[in-house]
PDB file of C-alpha atoms in Angstrom:
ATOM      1  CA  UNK A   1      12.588  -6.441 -16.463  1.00 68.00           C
ATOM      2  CA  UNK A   2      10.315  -3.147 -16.665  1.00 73.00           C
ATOM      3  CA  UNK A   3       8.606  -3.328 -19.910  1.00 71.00           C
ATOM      4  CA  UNK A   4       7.432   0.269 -20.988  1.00 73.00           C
ATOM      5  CA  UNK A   5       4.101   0.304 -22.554  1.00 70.00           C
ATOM      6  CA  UNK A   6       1.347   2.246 -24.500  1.00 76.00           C
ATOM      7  CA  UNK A   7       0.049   4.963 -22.494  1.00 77.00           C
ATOM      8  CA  UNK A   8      -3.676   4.527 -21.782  1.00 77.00           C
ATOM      9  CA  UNK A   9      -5.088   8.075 -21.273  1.00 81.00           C
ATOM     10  CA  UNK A  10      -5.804   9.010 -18.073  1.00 85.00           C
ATOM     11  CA  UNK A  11      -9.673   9.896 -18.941  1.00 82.00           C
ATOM     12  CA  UNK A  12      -9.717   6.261 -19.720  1.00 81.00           C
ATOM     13  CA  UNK A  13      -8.118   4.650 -17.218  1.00 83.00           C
ATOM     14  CA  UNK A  14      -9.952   2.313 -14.665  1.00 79.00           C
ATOM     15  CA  UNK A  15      -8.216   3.564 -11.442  1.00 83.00           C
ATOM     16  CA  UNK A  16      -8.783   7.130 -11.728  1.00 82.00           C
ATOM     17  CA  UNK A  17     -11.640   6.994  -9.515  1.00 83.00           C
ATOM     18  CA  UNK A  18      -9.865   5.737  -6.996  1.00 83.00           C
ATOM     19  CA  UNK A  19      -6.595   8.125  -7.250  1.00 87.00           C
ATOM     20  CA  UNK A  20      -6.038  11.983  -6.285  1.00 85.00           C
ATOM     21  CA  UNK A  21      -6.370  12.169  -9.907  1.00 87.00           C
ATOM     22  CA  UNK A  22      -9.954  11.859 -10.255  1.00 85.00           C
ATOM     23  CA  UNK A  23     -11.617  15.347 -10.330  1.00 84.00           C
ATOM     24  CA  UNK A  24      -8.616  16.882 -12.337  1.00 86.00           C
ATOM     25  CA  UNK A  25      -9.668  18.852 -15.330  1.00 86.00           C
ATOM     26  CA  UNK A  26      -9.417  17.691 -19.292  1.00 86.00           C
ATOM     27  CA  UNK A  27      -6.911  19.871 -19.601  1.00 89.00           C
ATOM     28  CA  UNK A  28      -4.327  18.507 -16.792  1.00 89.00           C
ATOM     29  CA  UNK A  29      -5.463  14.916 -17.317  1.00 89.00           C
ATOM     30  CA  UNK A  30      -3.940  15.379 -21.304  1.00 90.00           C
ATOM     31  CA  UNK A  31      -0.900  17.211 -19.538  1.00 92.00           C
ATOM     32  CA  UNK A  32      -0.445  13.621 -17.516  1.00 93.00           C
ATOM     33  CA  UNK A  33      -1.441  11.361 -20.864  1.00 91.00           C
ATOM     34  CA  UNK A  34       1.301  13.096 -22.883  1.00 92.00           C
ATOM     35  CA  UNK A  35       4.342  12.933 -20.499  1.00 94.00           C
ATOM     36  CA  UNK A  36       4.119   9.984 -18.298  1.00 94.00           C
ATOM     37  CA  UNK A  37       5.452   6.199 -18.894  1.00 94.00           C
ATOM     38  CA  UNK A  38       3.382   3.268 -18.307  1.00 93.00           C
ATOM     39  CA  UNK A  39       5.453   0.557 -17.367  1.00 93.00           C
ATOM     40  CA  UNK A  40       4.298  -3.419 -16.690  1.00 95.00           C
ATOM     41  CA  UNK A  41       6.834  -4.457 -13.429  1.00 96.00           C
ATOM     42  CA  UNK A  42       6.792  -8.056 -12.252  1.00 95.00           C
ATOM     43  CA  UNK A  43       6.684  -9.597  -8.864  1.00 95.00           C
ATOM     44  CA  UNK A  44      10.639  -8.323  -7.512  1.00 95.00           C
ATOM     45  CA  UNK A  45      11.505  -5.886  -9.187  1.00 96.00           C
ATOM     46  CA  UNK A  46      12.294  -2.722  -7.456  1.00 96.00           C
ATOM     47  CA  UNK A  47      10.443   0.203  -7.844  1.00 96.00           C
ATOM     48  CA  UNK A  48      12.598   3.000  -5.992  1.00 97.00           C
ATOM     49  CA  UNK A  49      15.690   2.284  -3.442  1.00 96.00           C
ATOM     50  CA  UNK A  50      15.733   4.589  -0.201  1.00 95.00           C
ATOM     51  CA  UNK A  51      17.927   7.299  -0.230  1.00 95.00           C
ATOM     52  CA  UNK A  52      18.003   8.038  -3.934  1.00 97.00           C
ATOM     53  CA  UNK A  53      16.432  11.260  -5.515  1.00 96.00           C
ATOM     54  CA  UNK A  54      12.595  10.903  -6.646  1.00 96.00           C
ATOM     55  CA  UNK A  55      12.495  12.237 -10.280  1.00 96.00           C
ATOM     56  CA  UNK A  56       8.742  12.189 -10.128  1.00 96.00           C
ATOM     57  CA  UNK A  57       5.888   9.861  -8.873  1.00 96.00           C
ATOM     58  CA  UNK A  58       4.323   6.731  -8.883  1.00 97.00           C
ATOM     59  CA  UNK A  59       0.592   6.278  -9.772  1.00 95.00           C
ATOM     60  CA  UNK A  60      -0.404   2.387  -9.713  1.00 95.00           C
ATOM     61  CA  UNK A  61      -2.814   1.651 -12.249  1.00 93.00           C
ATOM     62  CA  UNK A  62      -2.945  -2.269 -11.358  1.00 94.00           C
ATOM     63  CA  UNK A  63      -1.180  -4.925  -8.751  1.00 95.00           C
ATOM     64  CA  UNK A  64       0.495  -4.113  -5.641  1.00 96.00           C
ATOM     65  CA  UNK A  65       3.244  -2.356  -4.554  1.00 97.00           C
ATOM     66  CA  UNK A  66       5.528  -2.920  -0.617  1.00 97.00           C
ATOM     67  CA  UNK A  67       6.846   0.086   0.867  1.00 96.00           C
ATOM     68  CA  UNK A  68       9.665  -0.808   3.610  1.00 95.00           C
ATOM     69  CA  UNK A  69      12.518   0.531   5.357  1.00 92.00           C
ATOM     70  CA  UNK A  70      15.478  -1.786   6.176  1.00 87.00           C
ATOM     71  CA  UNK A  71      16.377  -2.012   9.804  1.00 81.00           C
ATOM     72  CA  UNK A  72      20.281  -2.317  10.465  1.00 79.00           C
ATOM     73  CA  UNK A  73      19.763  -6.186  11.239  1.00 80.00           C
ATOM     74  CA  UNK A  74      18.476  -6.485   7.601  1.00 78.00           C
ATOM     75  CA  UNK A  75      15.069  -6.997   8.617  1.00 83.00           C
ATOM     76  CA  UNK A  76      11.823  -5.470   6.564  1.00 87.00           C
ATOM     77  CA  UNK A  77       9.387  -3.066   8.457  1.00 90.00           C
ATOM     78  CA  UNK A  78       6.759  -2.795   5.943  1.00 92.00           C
ATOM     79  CA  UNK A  79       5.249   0.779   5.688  1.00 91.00           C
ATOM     80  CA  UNK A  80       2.605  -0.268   3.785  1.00 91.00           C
ATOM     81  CA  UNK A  81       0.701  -2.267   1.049  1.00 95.00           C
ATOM     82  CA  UNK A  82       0.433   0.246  -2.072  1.00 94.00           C
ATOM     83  CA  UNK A  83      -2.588  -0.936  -5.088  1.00 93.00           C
ATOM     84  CA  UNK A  84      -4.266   0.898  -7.546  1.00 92.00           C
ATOM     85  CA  UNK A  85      -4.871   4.284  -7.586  1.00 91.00           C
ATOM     86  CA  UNK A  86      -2.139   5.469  -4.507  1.00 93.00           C
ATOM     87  CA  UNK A  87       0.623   7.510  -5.522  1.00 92.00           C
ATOM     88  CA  UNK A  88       3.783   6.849  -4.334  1.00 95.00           C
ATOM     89  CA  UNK A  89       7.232   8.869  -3.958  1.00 94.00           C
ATOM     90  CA  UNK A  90       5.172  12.173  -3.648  1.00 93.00           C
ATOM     91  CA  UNK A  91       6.240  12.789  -0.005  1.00 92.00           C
ATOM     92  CA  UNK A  92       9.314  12.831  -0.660  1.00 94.00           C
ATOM     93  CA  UNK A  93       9.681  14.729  -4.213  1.00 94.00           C
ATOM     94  CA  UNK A  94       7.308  17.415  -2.614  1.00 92.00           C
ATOM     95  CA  UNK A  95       9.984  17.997   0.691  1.00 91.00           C
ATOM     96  CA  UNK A  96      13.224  17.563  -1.765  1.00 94.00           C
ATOM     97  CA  UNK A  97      14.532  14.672  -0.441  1.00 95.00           C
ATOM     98  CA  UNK A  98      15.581  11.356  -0.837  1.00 96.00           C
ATOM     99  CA  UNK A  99      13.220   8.501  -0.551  1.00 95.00           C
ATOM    100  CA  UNK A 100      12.864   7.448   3.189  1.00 92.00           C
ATOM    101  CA  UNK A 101      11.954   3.792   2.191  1.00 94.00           C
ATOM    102  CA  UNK A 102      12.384   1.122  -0.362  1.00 96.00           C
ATOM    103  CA  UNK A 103       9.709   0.594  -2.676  1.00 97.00           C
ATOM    104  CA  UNK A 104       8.905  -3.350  -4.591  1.00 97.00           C
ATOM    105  CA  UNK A 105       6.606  -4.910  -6.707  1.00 97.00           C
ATOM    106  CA  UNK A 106       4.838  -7.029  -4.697  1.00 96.00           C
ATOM    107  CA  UNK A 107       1.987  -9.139  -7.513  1.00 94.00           C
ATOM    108  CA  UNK A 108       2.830  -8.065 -10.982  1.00 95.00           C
ATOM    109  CA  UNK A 109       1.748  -4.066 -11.483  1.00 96.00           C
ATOM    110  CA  UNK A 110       1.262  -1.725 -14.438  1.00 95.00           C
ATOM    111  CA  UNK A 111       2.694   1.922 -12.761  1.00 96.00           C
ATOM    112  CA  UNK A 112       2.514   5.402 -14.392  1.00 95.00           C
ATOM    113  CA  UNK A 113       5.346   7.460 -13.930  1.00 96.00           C
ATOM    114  CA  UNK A 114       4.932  10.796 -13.450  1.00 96.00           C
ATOM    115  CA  UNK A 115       7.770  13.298 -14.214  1.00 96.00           C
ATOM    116  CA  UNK A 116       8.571  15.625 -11.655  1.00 96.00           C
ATOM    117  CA  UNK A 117       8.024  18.826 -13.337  1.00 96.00           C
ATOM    118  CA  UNK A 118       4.303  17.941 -14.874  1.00 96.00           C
ATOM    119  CA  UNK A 119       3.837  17.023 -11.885  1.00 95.00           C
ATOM    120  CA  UNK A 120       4.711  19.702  -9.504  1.00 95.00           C
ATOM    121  CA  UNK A 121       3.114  22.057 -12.326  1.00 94.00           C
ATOM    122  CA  UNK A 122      -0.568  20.421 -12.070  1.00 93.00           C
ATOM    123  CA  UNK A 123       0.123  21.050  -7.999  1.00 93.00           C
ATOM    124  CA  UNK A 124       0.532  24.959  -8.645  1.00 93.00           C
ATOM    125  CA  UNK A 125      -1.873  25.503 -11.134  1.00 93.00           C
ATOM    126  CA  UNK A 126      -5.188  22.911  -9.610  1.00 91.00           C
ATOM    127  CA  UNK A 127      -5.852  24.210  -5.923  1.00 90.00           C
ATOM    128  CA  UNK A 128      -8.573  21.281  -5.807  1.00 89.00           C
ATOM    129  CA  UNK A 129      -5.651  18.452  -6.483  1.00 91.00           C
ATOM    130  CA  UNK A 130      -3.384  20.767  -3.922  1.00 91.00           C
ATOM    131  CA  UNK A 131      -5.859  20.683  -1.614  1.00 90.00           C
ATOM    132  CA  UNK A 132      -6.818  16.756  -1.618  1.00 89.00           C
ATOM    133  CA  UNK A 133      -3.150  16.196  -1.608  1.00 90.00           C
ATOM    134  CA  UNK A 134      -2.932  18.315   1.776  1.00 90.00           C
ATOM    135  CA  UNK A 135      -5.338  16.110   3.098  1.00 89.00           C
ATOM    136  CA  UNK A 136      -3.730  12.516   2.019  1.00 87.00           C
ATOM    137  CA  UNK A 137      -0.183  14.004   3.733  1.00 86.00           C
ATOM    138  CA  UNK A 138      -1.881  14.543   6.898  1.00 87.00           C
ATOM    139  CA  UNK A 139      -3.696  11.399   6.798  1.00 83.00           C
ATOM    140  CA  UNK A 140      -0.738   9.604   6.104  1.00 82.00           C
ATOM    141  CA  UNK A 141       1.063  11.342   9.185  1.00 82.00           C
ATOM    142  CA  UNK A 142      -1.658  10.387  11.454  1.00 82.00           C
ATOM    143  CA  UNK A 143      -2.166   6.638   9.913  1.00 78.00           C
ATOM    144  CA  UNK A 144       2.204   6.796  11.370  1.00 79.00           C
ATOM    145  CA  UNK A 145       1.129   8.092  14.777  1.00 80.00           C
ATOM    146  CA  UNK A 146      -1.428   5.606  15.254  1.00 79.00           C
ATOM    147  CA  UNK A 147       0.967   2.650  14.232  1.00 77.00           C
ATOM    148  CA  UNK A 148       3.930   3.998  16.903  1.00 75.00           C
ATOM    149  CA  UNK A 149       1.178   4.370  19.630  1.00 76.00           C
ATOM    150  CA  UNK A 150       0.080   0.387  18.245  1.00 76.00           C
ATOM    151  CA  UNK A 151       3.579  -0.512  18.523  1.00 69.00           C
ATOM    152  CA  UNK A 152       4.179   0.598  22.290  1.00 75.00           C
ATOM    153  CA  UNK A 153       0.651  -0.141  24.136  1.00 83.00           C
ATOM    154  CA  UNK A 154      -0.972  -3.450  21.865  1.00 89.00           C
ATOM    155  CA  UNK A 155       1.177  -6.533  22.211  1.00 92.00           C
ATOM    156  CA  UNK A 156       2.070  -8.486  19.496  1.00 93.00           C
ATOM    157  CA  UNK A 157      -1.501 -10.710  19.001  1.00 94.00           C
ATOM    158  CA  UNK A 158      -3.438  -7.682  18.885  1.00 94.00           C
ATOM    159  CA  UNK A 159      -0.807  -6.125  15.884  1.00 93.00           C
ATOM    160  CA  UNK A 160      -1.424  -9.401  14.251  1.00 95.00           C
ATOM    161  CA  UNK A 161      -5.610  -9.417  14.922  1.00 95.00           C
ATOM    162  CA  UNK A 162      -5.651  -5.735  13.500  1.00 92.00           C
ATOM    163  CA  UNK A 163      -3.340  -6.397  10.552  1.00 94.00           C
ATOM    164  CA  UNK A 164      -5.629  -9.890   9.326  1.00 95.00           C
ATOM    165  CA  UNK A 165      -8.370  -7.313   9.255  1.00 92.00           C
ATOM    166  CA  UNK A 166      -7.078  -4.928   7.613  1.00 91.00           C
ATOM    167  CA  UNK A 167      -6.037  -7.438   4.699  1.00 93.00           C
ATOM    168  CA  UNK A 168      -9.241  -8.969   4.550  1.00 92.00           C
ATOM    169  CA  UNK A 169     -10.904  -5.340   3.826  1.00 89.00           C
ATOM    170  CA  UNK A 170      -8.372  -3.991   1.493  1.00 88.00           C
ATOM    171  CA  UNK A 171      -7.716  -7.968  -0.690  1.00 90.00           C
ATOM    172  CA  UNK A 172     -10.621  -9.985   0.534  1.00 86.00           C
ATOM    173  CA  UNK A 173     -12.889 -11.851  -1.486  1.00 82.00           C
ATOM    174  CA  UNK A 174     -15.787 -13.739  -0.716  1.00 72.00           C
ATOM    175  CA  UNK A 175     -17.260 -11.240   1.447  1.00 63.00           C
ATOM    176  CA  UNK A 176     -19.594 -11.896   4.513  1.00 65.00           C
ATOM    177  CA  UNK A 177     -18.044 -13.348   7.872  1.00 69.00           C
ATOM    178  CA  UNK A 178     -15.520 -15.606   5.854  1.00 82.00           C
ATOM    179  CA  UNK A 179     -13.239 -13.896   3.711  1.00 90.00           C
ATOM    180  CA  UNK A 180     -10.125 -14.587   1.895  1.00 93.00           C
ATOM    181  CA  UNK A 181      -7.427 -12.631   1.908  1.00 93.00           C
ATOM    182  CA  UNK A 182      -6.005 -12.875  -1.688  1.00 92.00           C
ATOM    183  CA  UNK A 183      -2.322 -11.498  -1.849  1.00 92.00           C
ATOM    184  CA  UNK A 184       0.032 -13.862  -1.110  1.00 92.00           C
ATOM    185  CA  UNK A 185       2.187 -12.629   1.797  1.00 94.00           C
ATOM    186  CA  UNK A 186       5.240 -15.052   3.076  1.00 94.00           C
ATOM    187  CA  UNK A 187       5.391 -14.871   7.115  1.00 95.00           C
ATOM    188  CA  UNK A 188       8.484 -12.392   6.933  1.00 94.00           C
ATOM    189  CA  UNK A 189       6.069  -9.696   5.037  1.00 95.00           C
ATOM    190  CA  UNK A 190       3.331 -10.251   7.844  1.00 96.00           C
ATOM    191  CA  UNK A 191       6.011  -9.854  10.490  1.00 94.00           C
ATOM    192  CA  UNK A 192       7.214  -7.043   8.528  1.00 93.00           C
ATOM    193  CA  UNK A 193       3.927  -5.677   8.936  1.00 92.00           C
ATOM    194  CA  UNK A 194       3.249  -6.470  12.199  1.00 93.00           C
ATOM    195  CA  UNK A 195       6.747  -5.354  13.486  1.00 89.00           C
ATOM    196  CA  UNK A 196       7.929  -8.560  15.465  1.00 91.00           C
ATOM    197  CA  UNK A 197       9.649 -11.823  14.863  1.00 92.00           C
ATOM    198  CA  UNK A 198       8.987 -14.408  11.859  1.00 95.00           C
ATOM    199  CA  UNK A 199       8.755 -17.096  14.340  1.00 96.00           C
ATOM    200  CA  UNK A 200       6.334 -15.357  16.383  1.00 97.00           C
ATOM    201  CA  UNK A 201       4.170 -14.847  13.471  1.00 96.00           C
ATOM    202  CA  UNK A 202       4.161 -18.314  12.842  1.00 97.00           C
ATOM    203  CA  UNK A 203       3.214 -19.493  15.841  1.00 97.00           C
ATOM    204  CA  UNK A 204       0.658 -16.699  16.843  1.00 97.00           C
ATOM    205  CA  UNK A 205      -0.826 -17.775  12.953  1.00 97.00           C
ATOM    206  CA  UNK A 206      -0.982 -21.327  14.556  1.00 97.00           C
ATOM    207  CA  UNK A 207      -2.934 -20.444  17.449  1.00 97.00           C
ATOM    208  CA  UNK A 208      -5.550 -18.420  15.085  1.00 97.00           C
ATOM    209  CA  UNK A 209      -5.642 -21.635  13.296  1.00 96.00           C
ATOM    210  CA  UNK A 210      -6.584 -23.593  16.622  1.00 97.00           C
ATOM    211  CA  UNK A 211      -9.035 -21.197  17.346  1.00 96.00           C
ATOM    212  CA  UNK A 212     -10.410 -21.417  14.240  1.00 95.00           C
ATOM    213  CA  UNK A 213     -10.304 -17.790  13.531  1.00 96.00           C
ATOM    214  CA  UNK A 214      -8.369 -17.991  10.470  1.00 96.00           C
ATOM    215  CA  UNK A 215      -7.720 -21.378   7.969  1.00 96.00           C
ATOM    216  CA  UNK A 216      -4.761 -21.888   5.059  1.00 95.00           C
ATOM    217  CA  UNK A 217      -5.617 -22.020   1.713  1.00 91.00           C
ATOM    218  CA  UNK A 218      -2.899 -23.066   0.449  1.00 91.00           C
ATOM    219  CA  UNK A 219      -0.550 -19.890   0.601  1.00 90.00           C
ATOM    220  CA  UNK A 220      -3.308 -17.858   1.198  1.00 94.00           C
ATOM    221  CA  UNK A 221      -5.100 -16.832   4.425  1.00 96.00           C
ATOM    222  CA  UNK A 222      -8.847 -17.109   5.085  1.00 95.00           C
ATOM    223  CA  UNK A 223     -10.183 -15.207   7.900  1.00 95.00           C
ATOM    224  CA  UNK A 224     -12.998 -17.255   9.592  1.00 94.00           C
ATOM    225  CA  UNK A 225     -14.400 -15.214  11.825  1.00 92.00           C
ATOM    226  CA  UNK A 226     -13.680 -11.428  11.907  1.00 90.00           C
ATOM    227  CA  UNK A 227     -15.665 -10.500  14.896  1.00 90.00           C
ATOM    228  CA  UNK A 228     -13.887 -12.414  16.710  1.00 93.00           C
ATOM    229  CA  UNK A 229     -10.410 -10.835  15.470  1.00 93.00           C
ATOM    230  CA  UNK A 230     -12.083  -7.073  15.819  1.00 91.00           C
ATOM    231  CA  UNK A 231     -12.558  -7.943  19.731  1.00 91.00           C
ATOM    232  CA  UNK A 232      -8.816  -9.256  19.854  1.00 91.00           C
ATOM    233  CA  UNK A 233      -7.301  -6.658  18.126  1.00 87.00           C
ATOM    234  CA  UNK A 234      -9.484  -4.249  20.916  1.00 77.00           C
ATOM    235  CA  UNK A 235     -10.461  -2.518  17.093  1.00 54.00           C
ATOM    236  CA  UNK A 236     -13.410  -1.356  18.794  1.00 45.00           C
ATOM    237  CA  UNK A 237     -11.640  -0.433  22.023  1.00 42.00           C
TER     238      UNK A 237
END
């Protein structure tokens, strides 16, 4: 269950810097403070279902959120791995539409929601926010074109090379050539991510094991050796 909580003020809050919030004025940061919700989620619960109406957006102030669309077989193709300080929903409550995916808590996360009207008003008025929202759209579009080009010309152990890296840089911990990833993802979320087969996950996850590029922590993944997973996933290629 959602549990709504006390707002912190934006000015005080600890993701700002890393949000499209963070060079708003005083004036539109109070705007936020006085009309948004800060809700705690746990791990489940669902943030937003695809194809309902967006009534405002998402700002994640701790934890992490999955974005995924559901493919007609019932299988998860995971957009993306949302943590603090992304918005979410404004794609779609920007182009009036429905939302094109599904969106979950993934580890327990404390979300700000934004109402659609404060919101759109801040975009009209702050041609700085409008403009550094411009830019995250078209990054977003061209992060999509590079995973459809991924998805047709690197085969299925590069996917899963590329996506261990990109874990380790966005949750790892420990730093230097070994690194932990520390989000616990079951194999269906990796293959989600990956776009392929559970069982193929698993057994590709095996071999990294063998080759002592990667090693279980218990649930967790540690990447071993990350040069080695750069040259396989042809990162530098």
């Amino acid at each position: 269950m959602a549990v709504l909580e006390k707002n912190t003020p934006c000015e005080l809050c600890l993701s700002k810097k890393f949000s499209m919030f963070s060079d708003l004025s005083g004036e539109h940061l109070c705007n936020i403070s006085e009309n948004k919700n800060f809700i705690s989620h746990k791990k489940g619960q669902i943030l937003y279902y695809e194809g309902t109406k967006p009534m405002g957006v998402f700002c994640i102030n701790s934890g992490v959120v999955k974005v995924f669309k559901t493919a007609s077989n019932g299988k998860e193709q995971i957009i993306r791995l949302a943590q603090k300080g992304e918005f979410l929903g404004y794609t779609s409550l920007i182009g009036e539409e429905s939302y094109s995916n599904t969106a979950t808590i993934l580890e327990d996360a404390k979300i700000c929601f934004i109402p659609k009207e404060t919101f759109l008003s801040i975009l009209t008025k702050d041609n700085i926010f409008h403009r550094r929202l411009t830019r995250a759209l078209c990054h977003d579009l061209g992060v999509m074109e590079n995973k459809l080009t991924d998805a047709t010309q690197k085969t299925i152990r590069e996917r899963l090379a590329f996506t261990l890296l990109m874990l380790a840089d966005n949750y790892g911990v420990d730093g230097n050539e070994k690194q932990k990833i520390d989000i616990v993802l079951t194999r269906e979320e990796i293959a989600g991510l990956v776009g392929t087969a559970t069982e193929t996950v698993i057994r590709l996850l095996s071999e990294f094991k063998k080759d002592k590029l990667i090693e279980f922590q218990g649930k967790k993944i540690i990447v071993l050796d990350k040069k080695s997973l750069a040259r396989l996933s042809d990162f530098y290629g």
